[in-house]
Amino acid sequence: MKKLLALSILPICLALTACSTTPPVDTNGEPVEHNVWDELVKTHVSAEGNVSYKGFIADSLKLNRYLGVLSNNHPNHTWSKEDKLAYWINAYNAFTVQLIIRNYPTESIKDLGGSLYKINTPWDIRFIMIEGKDYDLNNIEHDILRKEFNEARIHFAVNCASVSCPKLLNEAYQADKIYDQLDRVAREFINNPKKNKITTEEAEVSKLFKWFSGDFEDQSGSVINFINQYSDTKLTEDTNIDYLDYDWGLNE
């Protein structure tokens, strides 16, 4: 049984090259600086959110160096809430890029789940190691960001490498301006006619508002109230709301 288990794990390790470790970098408990990630996304992500995965592949040593910092410096009790929030959003986005480039070319992140990894979805692949603990992307999004921060705007900050997702911001999230950044990405996403088509009479909105309706209701009382905080066109209780099809094509 142990031999069979080892053989079943081997393809995952080879596909992700996750069995090798990134160089350890210890910040002595201080919050992580995200300057390297900032440089990477400024270089390889357009203002519209189109990602050059080929560019990230060429810069994979720099990406791995940044991920090494994340992997060796889990947030601790001395960090501010803002430092922790920036860490986990940047971690989600950077590890998502790593997952894509290790399986590139691919037409969709959703192609990475299923029989290839013997799991249901790419968000269940436990390829992330942070201070000796295994994580998958679902752990970061649902168990940490959604559960610990009660911050609905994170849904416009974490990027799932797909066309219909909120764009990958071409700057790192930083503790000293994170709430301004979250406001900005929420406003840009909601007012982007490719992501949401809003009039006072009817609206076709992203399925994010359906999938995570409880988060928006908890923060603003209703999905409509949340949208109206950021939308240039205000919805009313009489507005007919429908949901756009979600395009899982790669965001390049």
Short mmCIF file of C-alpha atoms in Angstrom, two decimals:
data_model
loop_
_atom_site.label_atom_id
_atom_site.label_comp_id
_atom_site.label_asym_id
_atom_site.label_seq_id
_atom_site.Cartn_x
_atom_site.Cartn_y
_atom_site.Cartn_z
CA MET A 1 0.00 0.00 0.00
CA LYS A 2 2.81 2.43 0.90
CA LYS A 3 4.50 1.69 -2.42
CA LEU A 4 1.26 2.31 -4.32
CA LEU A 5 0.71 5.56 -2.42
CA ALA A 6 4.21 6.74 -3.27
CA LEU A 7 3.68 5.92 -6.93
CA SER A 8 0.38 7.81 -6.98
CA ILE A 9 1.97 10.89 -5.44
CA LEU A 10 4.98 10.90 -7.77
CA PRO A 11 3.16 12.27 -10.86
CA ILE A 12 1.88 15.19 -8.82
CA CYS A 13 5.36 15.99 -7.58
CA LEU A 14 6.80 15.76 -11.07
CA ALA A 15 4.05 17.83 -12.64
CA LEU A 16 4.29 20.59 -10.06
CA THR A 17 8.00 20.19 -9.29
CA ALA A 18 6.76 20.86 -5.79
CA CYS A 19 8.95 18.22 -4.21
CA SER A 20 11.88 20.62 -4.39
CA THR A 21 11.97 23.52 -1.98
CA THR A 22 12.49 27.19 -2.67
CA PRO A 23 15.42 28.90 -0.95
CA PRO A 24 14.58 29.62 2.71
CA VAL A 25 14.33 33.29 3.58
CA ASP A 26 13.45 34.18 7.17
CA THR A 27 12.14 37.63 8.11
CA ASN A 28 12.64 36.94 11.83
CA GLY A 29 8.92 37.19 12.45
CA GLU A 30 8.53 40.57 10.78
CA PRO A 31 5.85 41.08 8.10
CA VAL A 32 6.85 40.03 4.61
CA GLU A 33 7.77 42.69 2.07
CA HIS A 34 6.06 42.20 -1.29
CA ASN A 35 8.40 44.25 -3.48
CA VAL A 36 9.47 41.28 -5.61
CA TRP A 37 5.85 40.35 -6.36
CA ASP A 38 5.15 44.01 -7.12
CA GLU A 39 7.96 44.02 -9.70
CA LEU A 40 6.73 40.77 -11.24
CA VAL A 41 3.11 41.80 -11.74
CA LYS A 42 4.09 45.26 -12.96
CA THR A 43 6.21 43.53 -15.62
CA HIS A 44 3.97 40.63 -16.63
CA VAL A 45 0.39 41.83 -16.03
CA SER A 46 -1.27 44.52 -18.13
CA ALA A 47 -3.47 47.28 -16.73
CA GLU A 48 -6.45 45.31 -18.06
CA GLY A 49 -5.35 42.21 -16.16
CA ASN A 50 -4.00 40.15 -19.06
CA VAL A 51 -1.23 37.91 -17.77
CA SER A 52 1.93 36.96 -19.67
CA TYR A 53 2.52 33.48 -18.31
CA LYS A 54 5.44 33.12 -20.71
CA GLY A 55 6.93 36.17 -19.02
CA PHE A 56 6.43 34.61 -15.60
CA ILE A 57 8.12 31.43 -16.85
CA ALA A 58 11.11 33.49 -17.93
CA ASP A 59 11.11 35.12 -14.49
CA SER A 60 10.44 31.90 -12.57
CA LEU A 61 13.57 32.23 -10.44
CA LYS A 62 12.37 35.58 -9.14
CA LEU A 63 8.87 34.17 -8.57
CA ASN A 64 10.29 31.19 -6.69
CA ARG A 65 12.38 33.52 -4.55
CA TYR A 66 9.25 35.42 -3.54
CA LEU A 67 7.34 32.21 -2.88
CA GLY A 68 10.27 31.06 -0.77
CA VAL A 69 9.81 34.12 1.43
CA LEU A 70 6.10 33.37 1.79
CA SER A 71 6.73 29.69 2.48
CA ASN A 72 9.15 30.39 5.29
CA ASN A 73 7.25 33.22 6.98
CA HIS A 74 3.73 32.39 8.12
CA PRO A 75 1.89 35.39 9.61
CA ASN A 76 2.09 35.52 13.40
CA HIS A 77 0.29 37.32 16.22
CA THR A 78 2.57 40.37 15.99
CA TRP A 79 1.44 41.18 12.46
CA SER A 80 -1.34 43.67 11.92
CA LYS A 81 -4.61 42.57 10.32
CA GLU A 82 -3.61 44.53 7.23
CA ASP A 83 -0.24 42.77 6.99
CA LYS A 84 -1.94 39.38 7.25
CA LEU A 85 -4.56 40.30 4.66
CA ALA A 86 -1.93 41.50 2.17
CA TYR A 87 0.13 38.36 2.77
CA TRP A 88 -2.70 35.92 2.08
CA ILE A 89 -4.08 37.76 -0.98
CA ASN A 90 -0.63 37.99 -2.55
CA ALA A 91 0.07 34.37 -1.62
CA TYR A 92 -3.13 33.18 -3.30
CA ASN A 93 -2.34 35.08 -6.48
CA ALA A 94 1.35 34.20 -6.64
CA PHE A 95 0.81 30.50 -6.00
CA THR A 96 -1.96 30.48 -8.63
CA VAL A 97 0.53 31.86 -11.15
CA GLN A 98 3.00 29.17 -10.11
CA LEU A 99 0.37 26.46 -10.65
CA ILE A 100 -0.37 27.75 -14.14
CA ILE A 101 3.23 28.09 -15.31
CA ARG A 102 4.12 24.63 -14.05
CA ASN A 103 1.36 23.25 -16.27
CA TYR A 104 1.65 25.72 -19.16
CA PRO A 105 0.36 25.75 -21.84
CA THR A 106 -3.21 25.16 -20.76
CA GLU A 107 -6.49 26.58 -21.99
CA SER A 108 -8.04 26.80 -18.53
CA ILE A 109 -7.07 26.38 -14.92
CA LYS A 110 -9.98 23.96 -14.65
CA ASP A 111 -8.13 21.56 -16.96
CA LEU A 112 -5.64 20.99 -14.13
CA GLY A 113 -8.05 19.11 -11.89
CA GLY A 114 -9.61 15.72 -12.40
CA SER A 115 -7.67 12.59 -13.33
CA LEU A 116 -4.34 14.40 -13.75
CA TYR A 117 -4.08 15.00 -10.00
CA LYS A 118 -6.66 12.45 -8.77
CA ILE A 119 -8.67 15.25 -7.15
CA ASN A 120 -11.81 17.16 -8.05
CA THR A 121 -10.50 20.65 -8.88
CA PRO A 122 -7.22 22.57 -9.21
CA TRP A 123 -8.14 24.42 -6.04
CA ASP A 124 -7.79 21.15 -4.12
CA ILE A 125 -4.18 20.48 -5.18
CA ARG A 126 -2.09 20.63 -2.01
CA PHE A 127 1.03 22.08 -3.61
CA ILE A 128 1.60 24.99 -1.24
CA MET A 129 3.96 24.54 1.72
CA ILE A 130 4.09 27.27 4.37
CA GLU A 131 6.31 26.60 7.38
CA GLY A 132 5.87 22.86 7.12
CA LYS A 133 2.10 22.83 6.56
CA ASP A 134 0.43 21.86 3.29
CA TYR A 135 -2.20 24.16 1.82
CA ASP A 136 -4.31 24.26 -1.30
CA LEU A 137 -5.88 27.36 -2.82
CA ASN A 138 -9.24 26.52 -1.26
CA ASN A 139 -7.62 26.57 2.19
CA ILE A 140 -6.31 30.08 1.60
CA GLU A 141 -9.53 31.47 0.14
CA HIS A 142 -12.19 29.79 2.26
CA ASP A 143 -10.50 28.76 5.52
CA ILE A 144 -8.36 31.86 5.93
CA LEU A 145 -9.43 34.87 3.86
CA ARG A 146 -13.19 34.37 4.06
CA LYS A 147 -13.32 32.88 7.53
CA GLU A 148 -10.84 35.06 9.40
CA PHE A 149 -11.25 38.49 7.82
CA ASN A 150 -14.97 38.95 7.11
CA GLU A 151 -14.01 41.02 4.08
CA ALA A 152 -16.22 40.54 1.01
CA ARG A 153 -13.94 42.65 -1.18
CA ILE A 154 -11.38 39.83 -1.22
CA HIS A 155 -13.49 38.26 -3.98
CA PHE A 156 -12.26 41.03 -6.30
CA ALA A 157 -8.65 40.67 -5.17
CA VAL A 158 -7.94 36.94 -5.44
CA ASN A 159 -7.51 35.88 -9.04
CA CYS A 160 -8.49 32.48 -10.45
CA ALA A 161 -6.53 32.85 -13.70
CA SER A 162 -9.70 33.06 -15.79
CA VAL A 163 -11.33 35.56 -18.13
CA SER A 164 -14.42 36.16 -15.98
CA CYS A 165 -12.46 36.51 -12.75
CA PRO A 166 -11.65 39.91 -11.32
CA LYS A 167 -8.35 40.91 -12.86
CA LEU A 168 -4.98 40.13 -11.35
CA LEU A 169 -3.91 43.53 -10.04
CA ASN A 170 -0.62 44.68 -11.55
CA GLU A 171 0.70 45.77 -8.18
CA ALA A 172 1.21 43.92 -4.92
CA TYR A 173 -1.29 44.35 -2.13
CA GLN A 174 0.37 46.34 0.65
CA ALA A 175 -0.70 46.69 4.27
CA ASP A 176 -0.49 50.50 4.31
CA LYS A 177 -2.96 50.91 1.44
CA ILE A 178 -4.85 47.64 1.29
CA TYR A 179 -8.31 49.04 1.99
CA ASP A 180 -7.89 51.63 -0.76
CA GLN A 181 -6.75 48.84 -3.08
CA LEU A 182 -9.75 46.68 -2.17
CA ASP A 183 -12.10 49.59 -2.79
CA ARG A 184 -10.47 50.21 -6.15
CA VAL A 185 -10.65 46.62 -7.42
CA ALA A 186 -14.26 46.28 -6.25
CA ARG A 187 -15.26 49.48 -8.04
CA GLU A 188 -13.37 48.57 -11.23
CA PHE A 189 -14.86 45.09 -11.37
CA ILE A 190 -18.44 46.13 -10.72
CA ASN A 191 -18.31 48.94 -13.30
CA ASN A 192 -16.55 46.86 -15.96
CA PRO A 193 -19.19 46.13 -18.65
CA LYS A 194 -17.35 42.92 -19.58
CA LYS A 195 -17.92 41.61 -16.05
CA ASN A 196 -21.29 43.17 -15.16
CA LYS A 197 -23.99 44.78 -17.31
CA ILE A 198 -25.97 47.08 -15.04
CA THR A 199 -28.95 49.35 -15.66
CA THR A 200 -31.58 50.49 -13.19
CA GLU A 201 -34.19 48.24 -14.83
CA GLU A 202 -32.15 45.06 -15.21
CA ALA A 203 -28.71 43.76 -14.47
CA GLU A 204 -26.61 40.83 -15.60
CA VAL A 205 -23.94 40.42 -12.96
CA SER A 206 -21.04 38.10 -12.28
CA LYS A 207 -21.80 34.73 -10.75
CA LEU A 208 -19.48 35.75 -7.92
CA PHE A 209 -22.49 37.57 -6.50
CA LYS A 210 -24.45 34.31 -6.58
CA TRP A 211 -21.72 31.99 -5.32
CA PHE A 212 -20.72 34.26 -2.43
CA SER A 213 -24.00 36.07 -1.81
CA GLY A 214 -23.75 35.37 1.92
CA ASP A 215 -20.46 37.27 2.17
CA PHE A 216 -21.93 40.34 0.48
CA GLU A 217 -25.09 40.15 2.59
CA ASP A 218 -23.07 39.87 5.80
CA GLN A 219 -21.06 42.96 4.92
CA SER A 220 -23.75 45.18 3.39
CA GLY A 221 -27.13 43.67 4.21
CA SER A 222 -27.83 42.52 0.66
CA VAL A 223 -26.08 41.91 -2.63
CA ILE A 224 -27.85 44.97 -4.08
CA ASN A 225 -26.59 47.17 -1.24
CA PHE A 226 -23.06 45.94 -1.80
CA ILE A 227 -23.16 46.56 -5.54
CA ASN A 228 -24.62 50.04 -5.01
CA GLN A 229 -21.66 51.00 -2.82
CA TYR A 230 -19.44 50.81 -5.90
CA SER A 231 -21.66 50.89 -8.99
CA ASP A 232 -22.01 54.09 -11.00
CA THR A 233 -25.53 52.91 -11.88
CA LYS A 234 -27.64 52.17 -8.82
CA LEU A 235 -29.87 49.13 -8.55
CA THR A 236 -33.28 49.19 -6.91
CA GLU A 237 -35.29 46.47 -5.23
CA ASP A 238 -37.26 46.22 -8.48
CA THR A 239 -34.20 45.68 -10.67
CA ASN A 240 -34.35 42.31 -12.41
CA ILE A 241 -31.05 40.51 -11.73
CA ASP A 242 -29.62 37.67 -13.79
CA TYR A 243 -26.16 36.11 -13.87
CA LEU A 244 -23.66 36.05 -16.71
CA ASP A 245 -22.06 32.82 -17.89
CA TYR A 246 -18.61 32.38 -16.37
CA ASP A 247 -15.71 32.17 -18.82
CA TRP A 248 -13.00 29.89 -17.40
CA GLY A 249 -10.61 30.51 -20.30
CA LEU A 250 -7.08 31.45 -19.29
CA ASN A 251 -6.61 35.16 -18.61
CA GLU A 252 -3.73 35.82 -20.99
#
